[in-house]
Short mmCIF file of C-alpha atoms in Angstrom, two decimals:
data_model
loop_
_atom_site.label_atom_id
_atom_site.label_comp_id
_atom_site.label_asym_id
_atom_site.label_seq_id
_atom_site.Cartn_x
_atom_site.Cartn_y
_atom_site.Cartn_z
CA MET A 30 0.00 0.00 0.00
CA ASP A 31 2.85 2.40 0.76
CA ARG A 32 4.18 1.81 -2.73
CA LEU A 33 0.81 2.73 -4.21
CA LEU A 34 0.66 5.97 -2.25
CA GLN A 35 4.28 6.86 -3.03
CA SER A 36 3.65 6.38 -6.74
CA ILE A 37 0.91 9.01 -6.54
CA ALA A 38 3.12 11.49 -4.68
CA ALA A 39 5.86 11.07 -7.28
CA ARG A 40 3.57 12.26 -10.09
CA GLN A 41 2.50 15.60 -8.64
CA ALA A 42 4.35 17.67 -11.25
CA ARG A 43 2.53 15.79 -14.01
CA ARG A 44 -0.82 16.45 -12.34
CA VAL A 45 -0.13 20.17 -12.15
CA GLU A 46 1.00 20.29 -15.77
CA LEU A 47 -2.11 18.40 -16.91
CA LEU A 48 -4.41 20.66 -14.91
CA ARG A 49 -2.85 23.82 -16.32
CA HIS A 50 -3.21 22.47 -19.84
CA TRP A 51 -6.87 21.50 -19.38
CA CYS A 52 -7.78 24.82 -17.75
CA GLY A 53 -6.49 26.49 -20.89
CA ILE A 54 -9.19 24.76 -22.95
CA ASN A 55 -12.50 26.59 -22.75
CA SER A 56 -15.17 23.96 -22.23
CA GLY A 57 -18.16 26.07 -21.30
CA THR A 58 -21.36 24.02 -21.50
CA THR A 59 -22.56 25.79 -24.65
CA HIS A 60 -19.15 25.95 -26.37
CA LEU A 61 -19.40 22.81 -28.49
CA ALA A 62 -16.05 23.28 -30.22
CA GLY A 63 -14.28 23.65 -26.87
CA LEU A 64 -16.07 20.61 -25.48
CA ALA A 65 -14.98 18.59 -28.51
CA ARG A 66 -11.37 19.62 -27.96
CA MET A 67 -11.58 18.69 -24.28
CA GLU A 68 -13.24 15.41 -25.20
CA ALA A 69 -10.30 14.45 -27.41
CA GLU A 70 -7.85 15.38 -24.64
CA LEU A 71 -9.71 13.18 -22.15
CA ILE A 72 -9.84 10.16 -24.43
CA ASP A 73 -6.10 10.47 -24.92
CA ALA A 74 -5.41 10.93 -21.18
CA PHE A 75 -7.54 7.96 -20.06
CA ASP A 76 -5.89 5.66 -22.59
CA VAL A 77 -3.13 5.14 -20.00
CA LEU A 78 -5.64 3.05 -18.02
CA ASP A 79 -6.06 0.61 -20.94
CA PRO A 80 -9.86 0.53 -20.58
CA ASP A 81 -11.74 -2.43 -22.01
CA HIS A 82 -14.29 -0.18 -23.68
CA VAL A 83 -14.48 3.51 -24.58
CA ARG A 84 -17.76 5.08 -25.69
CA LYS A 85 -18.71 8.54 -26.92
CA VAL A 86 -22.39 8.98 -26.11
CA ALA A 87 -24.42 11.53 -28.06
CA LEU A 88 -26.77 13.20 -25.59
CA PRO A 89 -30.28 14.43 -26.35
CA PRO A 90 -30.48 18.23 -26.53
CA ALA A 91 -31.40 20.29 -23.51
CA SER A 92 -34.56 22.42 -23.54
CA THR A 93 -34.08 26.16 -23.21
CA VAL A 94 -36.39 29.14 -23.23
CA ASP A 95 -35.26 31.59 -25.90
CA ALA A 96 -35.49 35.38 -25.90
CA ALA A 97 -38.95 35.17 -27.49
CA GLY A 98 -40.22 33.03 -24.62
CA ASN A 99 -40.40 29.86 -26.68
CA VAL A 100 -38.99 26.45 -25.78
CA ALA A 101 -36.06 25.58 -28.05
CA PRO A 102 -33.54 22.71 -28.19
CA ALA A 103 -29.93 23.35 -27.18
CA PRO A 104 -27.31 20.85 -28.43
CA LEU A 105 -24.91 19.30 -25.95
CA GLY A 106 -21.46 17.75 -26.11
CA HIS A 107 -20.73 14.01 -25.82
CA ALA A 108 -20.54 12.04 -22.61
CA LEU A 109 -17.49 9.79 -22.36
CA VAL A 110 -17.75 6.32 -20.82
CA PHE A 111 -14.70 4.19 -19.96
CA THR A 112 -15.13 0.70 -18.50
CA LYS A 113 -12.80 -1.98 -17.17
CA ARG A 114 -13.58 -5.43 -15.75
CA ALA A 115 -17.32 -4.93 -16.09
CA ALA A 116 -17.92 -8.52 -14.95
CA ALA A 117 -16.10 -8.07 -11.62
CA PRO A 118 -18.15 -8.91 -8.51
CA LEU A 119 -17.66 -5.37 -7.17
CA ARG A 120 -18.11 -2.43 -9.53
CA VAL A 121 -17.50 1.27 -8.86
CA LEU A 122 -18.90 4.18 -10.82
CA LEU A 123 -16.62 7.23 -10.97
CA ASN A 124 -18.11 10.44 -12.32
CA ILE A 125 -17.34 14.10 -12.84
CA HIS A 126 -18.17 16.71 -15.48
CA TYR A 127 -15.82 18.36 -17.92
CA ASP A 128 -17.93 21.40 -18.74
CA THR A 129 -17.48 24.73 -16.93
CA VAL A 130 -19.67 27.78 -16.34
CA TYR A 131 -17.40 30.01 -18.44
CA PRO A 132 -18.61 30.51 -22.06
CA ALA A 133 -16.17 31.12 -24.89
CA GLU A 134 -16.62 34.89 -24.66
CA HIS A 135 -16.10 35.04 -20.86
CA PRO A 136 -13.10 37.21 -19.87
CA PHE A 137 -11.81 34.58 -17.41
CA GLN A 138 -9.63 32.44 -19.66
CA ARG A 139 -6.20 32.76 -18.02
CA ILE A 140 -4.35 30.31 -15.81
CA ASP A 141 -2.21 31.97 -13.16
CA LEU A 142 0.23 30.46 -10.68
CA VAL A 143 -0.73 32.48 -7.61
CA ASP A 144 1.98 30.92 -5.48
CA ALA A 145 3.81 27.61 -5.16
CA GLU A 146 0.64 25.90 -3.89
CA THR A 147 -2.15 27.68 -5.75
CA ILE A 148 -3.36 27.87 -9.34
CA ARG A 149 -6.18 30.17 -10.39
CA GLY A 150 -8.01 29.33 -13.59
CA PRO A 151 -11.38 28.45 -15.15
CA GLY A 152 -12.41 24.97 -14.03
CA ALA A 153 -9.36 24.56 -11.81
CA VAL A 154 -11.38 23.12 -8.94
CA ASP A 155 -14.79 22.71 -10.61
CA ALA A 156 -14.07 20.27 -11.96
CA LYS A 157 -10.97 19.73 -14.07
CA GLY A 158 -8.99 19.27 -10.88
CA GLY A 159 -11.46 16.52 -10.03
CA ILE A 160 -10.72 14.75 -13.31
CA VAL A 161 -6.99 14.91 -12.53
CA VAL A 162 -7.60 13.38 -9.08
CA MET A 163 -9.76 10.61 -10.54
CA LEU A 164 -7.26 9.73 -13.25
CA SER A 165 -4.35 9.68 -10.78
CA ALA A 166 -6.19 7.38 -8.38
CA LEU A 167 -7.15 4.95 -11.13
CA GLU A 168 -3.59 4.91 -12.48
CA ALA A 169 -2.34 3.92 -9.05
CA LEU A 170 -5.03 1.26 -8.66
CA GLU A 171 -4.26 -0.27 -12.06
CA SER A 172 -0.57 -0.48 -11.19
CA SER A 173 -1.33 -2.62 -8.12
CA SER A 174 -2.44 -6.22 -7.76
CA ALA A 175 -5.57 -5.04 -5.94
CA CYS A 176 -7.12 -3.97 -9.23
CA ARG A 177 -8.10 -7.55 -10.07
CA GLY A 178 -10.80 -7.48 -7.40
CA ILE A 179 -12.73 -4.51 -8.72
CA GLY A 180 -14.34 -3.28 -11.91
CA TRP A 181 -14.93 0.35 -12.71
CA GLU A 182 -16.91 2.61 -14.98
CA VAL A 183 -16.01 6.26 -15.57
CA ILE A 184 -18.57 8.76 -16.89
CA LEU A 185 -17.37 12.23 -17.85
CA ASN A 186 -20.32 14.41 -18.84
CA PRO A 187 -20.50 17.81 -20.59
CA ASP A 188 -23.71 19.25 -19.10
CA GLU A 189 -23.52 19.20 -15.30
CA GLU A 190 -23.33 22.97 -14.99
CA ILE A 191 -26.87 23.20 -16.40
CA GLY A 192 -28.19 20.30 -14.31
CA SER A 193 -27.14 17.35 -16.53
CA PRO A 194 -30.40 17.28 -18.54
CA GLY A 195 -28.85 15.18 -21.30
CA SER A 196 -26.78 12.80 -19.18
CA ALA A 197 -29.30 12.20 -16.37
CA ALA A 198 -30.63 8.98 -17.91
CA LEU A 199 -27.09 7.73 -18.61
CA LEU A 200 -26.13 8.29 -14.96
CA ALA A 201 -29.29 6.61 -13.66
CA GLU A 202 -28.66 3.53 -15.80
CA ALA A 203 -25.03 3.32 -14.64
CA ALA A 204 -26.12 3.61 -11.00
CA LYS A 205 -28.13 0.41 -11.40
CA ARG A 206 -25.17 -1.71 -12.57
CA ASN A 207 -22.61 -0.51 -10.03
CA HIS A 208 -22.26 -0.94 -6.26
CA VAL A 209 -20.49 2.27 -5.20
CA GLY A 210 -20.50 5.81 -6.57
CA LEU A 211 -17.53 8.19 -6.34
CA VAL A 212 -17.98 11.73 -7.67
CA PHE A 213 -15.11 14.20 -7.90
CA GLU A 214 -16.78 17.51 -7.15
CA PRO A 215 -14.63 19.86 -5.03
CA ALA A 216 -14.27 19.30 -1.32
CA PHE A 217 -15.16 22.08 1.08
CA ALA A 218 -12.48 24.76 1.40
CA ASP A 219 -11.29 23.11 4.64
CA GLY A 220 -11.10 19.70 2.96
CA MET A 221 -14.26 18.31 4.54
CA LEU A 222 -16.48 15.90 2.60
CA VAL A 223 -20.10 16.53 1.66
CA GLY A 224 -22.75 14.37 3.30
CA SER A 225 -26.23 15.49 2.32
CA ARG A 226 -27.04 18.06 -0.36
CA ASN A 227 -29.86 20.36 -1.35
CA GLY A 228 -31.89 19.58 -4.43
CA SER A 229 -31.76 22.05 -7.31
CA GLY A 230 -34.05 23.18 -10.09
CA THR A 231 -34.36 25.73 -12.85
CA PHE A 232 -37.60 27.58 -13.55
CA THR A 233 -38.44 30.22 -16.15
CA ALA A 234 -41.42 32.56 -15.85
CA VAL A 235 -42.63 33.88 -19.20
CA VAL A 236 -45.06 36.79 -18.86
CA ARG A 237 -46.96 38.12 -21.88
CA GLY A 238 -48.90 41.38 -21.92
CA ARG A 239 -50.18 43.72 -24.62
CA ALA A 240 -48.06 46.15 -26.60
CA ALA A 241 -49.22 49.74 -27.14
CA HIS A 242 -47.83 53.20 -27.89
CA ALA A 243 -46.53 54.55 -24.59
CA GLY A 244 -47.87 58.05 -25.28
CA ARG A 245 -51.03 57.83 -27.36
CA ASP A 246 -52.40 54.47 -26.18
CA PHE A 247 -50.71 53.83 -22.85
CA ASP A 248 -53.96 52.76 -21.17
CA LYS A 249 -54.58 50.13 -23.86
CA GLY A 250 -51.25 48.45 -23.12
CA ARG A 251 -50.53 45.83 -20.47
CA SER A 252 -46.94 45.87 -19.23
CA ALA A 253 -45.36 42.43 -19.03
CA ILE A 254 -42.46 43.95 -17.10
CA LEU A 255 -44.70 45.30 -14.34
CA ALA A 256 -46.49 41.95 -14.12
CA LEU A 257 -43.20 40.08 -13.97
CA THR A 258 -42.01 42.40 -11.19
CA GLU A 259 -45.07 41.38 -9.17
CA PHE A 260 -44.36 37.70 -9.89
CA ILE A 261 -40.78 37.99 -8.63
CA GLN A 262 -41.84 39.86 -5.51
CA ARG A 263 -44.55 37.33 -4.71
CA ALA A 264 -42.14 34.42 -5.07
CA ASP A 265 -39.54 36.16 -2.93
CA ALA A 266 -42.04 37.00 -0.20
CA ALA A 267 -43.40 33.46 -0.16
CA GLN A 268 -39.98 31.93 0.51
CA ALA A 269 -39.50 34.08 3.63
CA GLY A 270 -39.63 31.84 6.68
CA GLN A 271 -39.13 28.67 4.61
CA SER A 272 -35.77 27.54 5.99
CA GLY A 273 -35.35 24.70 3.51
CA VAL A 274 -36.08 26.78 0.42
CA ILE A 275 -33.99 29.17 -1.69
CA ILE A 276 -35.46 30.97 -4.71
CA ASN A 277 -32.92 33.04 -6.62
CA CYS A 278 -33.98 35.15 -9.58
CA GLY A 279 -30.75 35.20 -11.53
CA SER A 280 -31.78 36.77 -14.83
CA VAL A 281 -34.47 39.18 -16.07
CA GLN A 282 -35.19 40.41 -19.57
CA GLY A 283 -38.04 42.37 -21.08
CA GLY A 284 -39.02 45.00 -23.56
CA GLY A 285 -36.79 46.07 -26.40
CA ALA A 286 -34.69 48.89 -27.81
CA ALA A 287 -37.73 51.13 -28.32
CA ILE A 288 -38.73 52.36 -24.89
CA ASN A 289 -41.86 54.16 -26.11
CA ILE A 290 -43.67 50.84 -26.34
CA VAL A 291 -45.56 49.21 -23.47
CA PRO A 292 -43.64 45.90 -23.27
CA ASP A 293 -45.59 42.76 -24.08
CA LEU A 294 -42.95 40.20 -23.04
CA ALA A 295 -40.80 39.73 -19.95
CA ILE A 296 -38.86 36.67 -18.80
CA ALA A 297 -37.30 35.77 -15.45
CA ARG A 298 -35.04 32.78 -14.86
CA PHE A 299 -34.73 31.23 -11.42
CA ASN A 300 -32.36 28.79 -9.74
CA VAL A 301 -34.00 27.16 -6.74
CA ARG A 302 -32.80 24.93 -3.89
CA ALA A 303 -34.72 22.59 -1.61
CA THR A 304 -33.41 20.67 1.40
CA THR A 305 -36.07 17.93 1.42
CA ALA A 306 -38.75 16.52 -0.87
CA PRO A 307 -41.49 18.48 0.98
CA ASP A 308 -39.41 21.65 0.48
CA GLN A 309 -39.32 20.84 -3.23
CA GLN A 310 -43.12 20.75 -3.25
CA VAL A 311 -43.17 24.12 -1.44
CA VAL A 312 -41.12 25.68 -4.26
CA GLU A 313 -43.43 24.28 -6.90
CA ARG A 314 -46.47 25.60 -5.02
CA ILE A 315 -44.91 29.06 -4.63
CA PHE A 316 -44.47 29.37 -8.39
CA ALA A 317 -47.96 28.03 -9.10
CA ASP A 318 -49.56 30.47 -6.66
CA ALA A 319 -47.56 33.47 -7.95
CA SER A 320 -48.47 32.55 -11.51
CA ALA A 321 -52.17 32.29 -10.71
CA GLU A 322 -52.24 35.62 -8.86
CA VAL A 323 -50.39 37.61 -11.51
CA ALA A 324 -52.47 36.10 -14.30
CA ARG A 325 -55.54 37.66 -12.71
CA ARG A 326 -54.42 40.99 -14.20
CA ASP A 327 -56.35 41.97 -17.29
CA GLY A 328 -54.45 41.12 -20.46
CA ILE A 329 -51.65 39.24 -18.69
CA ALA A 330 -50.69 35.60 -19.26
CA VAL A 331 -48.07 33.74 -17.23
CA THR A 332 -46.33 30.48 -18.12
CA VAL A 333 -43.87 28.80 -15.74
CA LEU A 334 -41.51 26.32 -17.39
CA GLY A 335 -38.83 24.00 -15.97
CA GLY A 336 -38.58 22.02 -12.78
CA PHE A 337 -36.20 20.22 -10.43
CA LEU A 338 -33.20 18.68 -12.16
CA ALA A 339 -31.71 17.06 -9.05
CA PRO A 340 -33.66 15.86 -6.01
CA PRO A 341 -32.35 16.53 -2.50
CA LYS A 342 -29.63 14.07 -1.49
CA LEU A 343 -30.29 12.69 1.97
CA LEU A 344 -27.68 10.89 4.03
CA ASP A 345 -28.85 7.28 4.14
CA GLU A 346 -27.28 4.47 6.16
CA ARG A 347 -25.16 3.00 3.34
CA THR A 348 -23.74 6.36 2.26
CA ALA A 349 -22.99 7.30 5.88
CA ALA A 350 -21.07 4.02 6.27
CA LEU A 351 -19.13 4.70 3.06
CA LEU A 352 -18.25 8.18 4.31
CA ASP A 353 -17.01 6.67 7.58
CA HIS A 354 -14.68 4.42 5.59
CA ALA A 355 -13.37 7.38 3.60
CA ILE A 356 -12.76 9.31 6.82
CA ALA A 357 -10.85 6.32 8.22
CA CYS A 358 -8.73 6.17 5.06
CA GLY A 359 -8.04 9.86 5.42
CA ARG A 360 -6.92 9.35 8.99
CA GLU A 361 -4.28 6.88 7.77
CA LEU A 362 -3.02 9.59 5.41
CA GLY A 363 -2.83 12.17 8.17
CA LEU A 364 -6.00 13.95 7.03
CA SER A 365 -8.58 15.01 9.60
CA LEU A 366 -11.83 14.64 7.69
CA ASN A 367 -15.52 14.77 8.46
CA HIS A 368 -18.65 15.49 6.46
CA ARG A 369 -21.42 18.07 6.55
CA HIS A 370 -24.40 19.33 4.56
CA SER A 371 -23.94 21.38 1.39
CA GLY A 372 -26.38 23.80 -0.19
CA GLY A 373 -24.84 22.93 -3.55
CA THR A 374 -26.00 20.16 -5.80
CA CYS A 375 -24.25 17.81 -8.23
CA ASP A 376 -24.65 14.55 -10.11
CA GLY A 377 -24.20 12.73 -6.80
CA ASN A 378 -27.81 13.74 -6.10
CA LYS A 379 -28.95 11.76 -9.13
CA LEU A 380 -26.84 8.71 -8.30
CA ALA A 381 -28.13 8.66 -4.73
CA ALA A 382 -31.71 9.02 -5.96
CA ALA A 383 -31.12 5.92 -8.13
CA GLY A 384 -30.13 3.99 -4.99
CA LEU A 385 -26.33 4.08 -5.28
CA PRO A 386 -24.34 4.87 -2.09
CA THR A 387 -22.22 7.78 -3.22
CA ILE A 388 -19.42 10.03 -1.95
CA ASP A 389 -19.54 13.10 -4.18
CA SER A 390 -16.79 15.43 -2.95
CA LEU A 391 -13.55 13.55 -3.61
CA GLY A 392 -12.20 16.34 -5.78
CA PRO A 393 -9.48 18.77 -4.67
CA VAL A 394 -9.64 21.65 -2.22
CA GLY A 395 -10.13 25.15 -3.58
CA GLY A 396 -12.66 27.93 -3.86
CA GLY A 397 -14.00 30.85 -5.83
CA MET A 398 -16.12 28.55 -7.96
CA HIS A 399 -18.21 30.18 -10.71
CA SER A 400 -16.17 33.36 -10.51
CA ASP A 401 -12.93 34.78 -11.92
CA ARG A 402 -11.32 33.94 -8.57
CA GLU A 403 -11.61 30.17 -8.96
CA TYR A 404 -8.53 28.43 -7.60
CA VAL A 405 -7.23 25.04 -6.53
CA HIS A 406 -4.88 24.16 -3.67
CA LEU A 407 -2.26 22.10 -5.51
CA PRO A 408 -1.15 19.79 -2.65
CA SER A 409 -4.74 18.58 -2.39
CA LEU A 410 -4.43 16.98 -5.84
CA THR A 411 -2.06 14.44 -4.30
CA GLU A 412 -4.00 14.14 -1.05
CA ARG A 413 -7.33 13.43 -2.73
CA ALA A 414 -5.80 11.04 -5.26
CA GLN A 415 -4.21 9.08 -2.41
CA LEU A 416 -7.48 9.10 -0.47
CA THR A 417 -9.41 7.77 -3.47
CA ALA A 418 -6.78 5.16 -4.35
CA LEU A 419 -6.71 3.88 -0.77
CA LEU A 420 -10.51 3.71 -0.69
CA LEU A 421 -10.58 1.81 -4.01
CA ALA A 422 -7.87 -0.61 -2.87
CA ARG A 423 -9.72 -1.35 0.38
CA LEU A 424 -12.93 -1.96 -1.58
CA ALA A 425 -11.08 -4.22 -4.05
CA THR A 426 -9.53 -6.36 -1.34
CA GLY A 427 -12.73 -6.69 0.68
CA GLN A 428 -11.46 -4.64 3.65
CA ILE A 429 -14.40 -2.34 2.99
CA ARG A 430 -17.70 -4.06 2.30
CA VAL A 431 -20.76 -2.40 0.79
#
């Protein structure tokens, strides 16, 4: 086992080089050319594991609401699936996404070495650093005799940052044929693991009114913007006092270049969070009630589109036991770990909902996610790779039973 861990430590420079290279490839969810470039890089990188099978899976398009308030398809990149020893008695699913929140035109494209232990760059911790950790752990496993006792399946998906609408079915199917799930989302900034997670959804309110000349026929118009303002305020007021609910209006658009027209269209886009299934129902009721009330206005129509993309992830008995094993492995490595609840969501929510015991924060330590301050703590690349490799080896040799 010491040899396995030492082999990981010896490759730190390679991990850093790989991470810097990957962060330099823009793979924003909607940047299909960048995703294709990253896809080719990943296939090449994972070839070192000599997988039995490699698949590129074309995903169904996501549904979006366009600027005219209509539902439109949005194409997605490919999911990549690597498998080895699929007939093994114990099978582990390893997952992380390779898309980022930074589109091709985003100003945050640089990779900076902040200091000897810190890199700042797009996707550094969320989640290209997680891919580096996963690959390093599997390399170490495959170089040891323990690998014969375990089979694995890797899914790298290109749509997690928008809720994995295209890869959700692929993940659910994989959850059914594996025994353990390991997801390489970032750890907390202090290195702690995630136990339970909020559920997450995306809703869009499309409000239609009646256009009119703002001077001559103002009274004949019905402002969609004013009606949408009421909708947003009602939803915000209704979440007050609901401790398990977050409703965030993240984008508003309405009207046009000509401001002497009573606007007949306004759109608001919401990201919502729910701690439990009943909280999820509260969110859905809040939107339904706000829609019904605003639609009482003369000449106003309201349509609410979307829904929950990931259910809340609760900490069940099997996942709690798996986390305890990971914490024990960390203790052997000199890491003081524990787990706690996260308001964030990830594909671990979907795997858990499909019945797979899942640890979903085995990625590196860092912070500043979804901002131009995103960074990764470089020593944690080695620490998390060693933690994962030790966990996999203990599973393979039967020292950890699930």
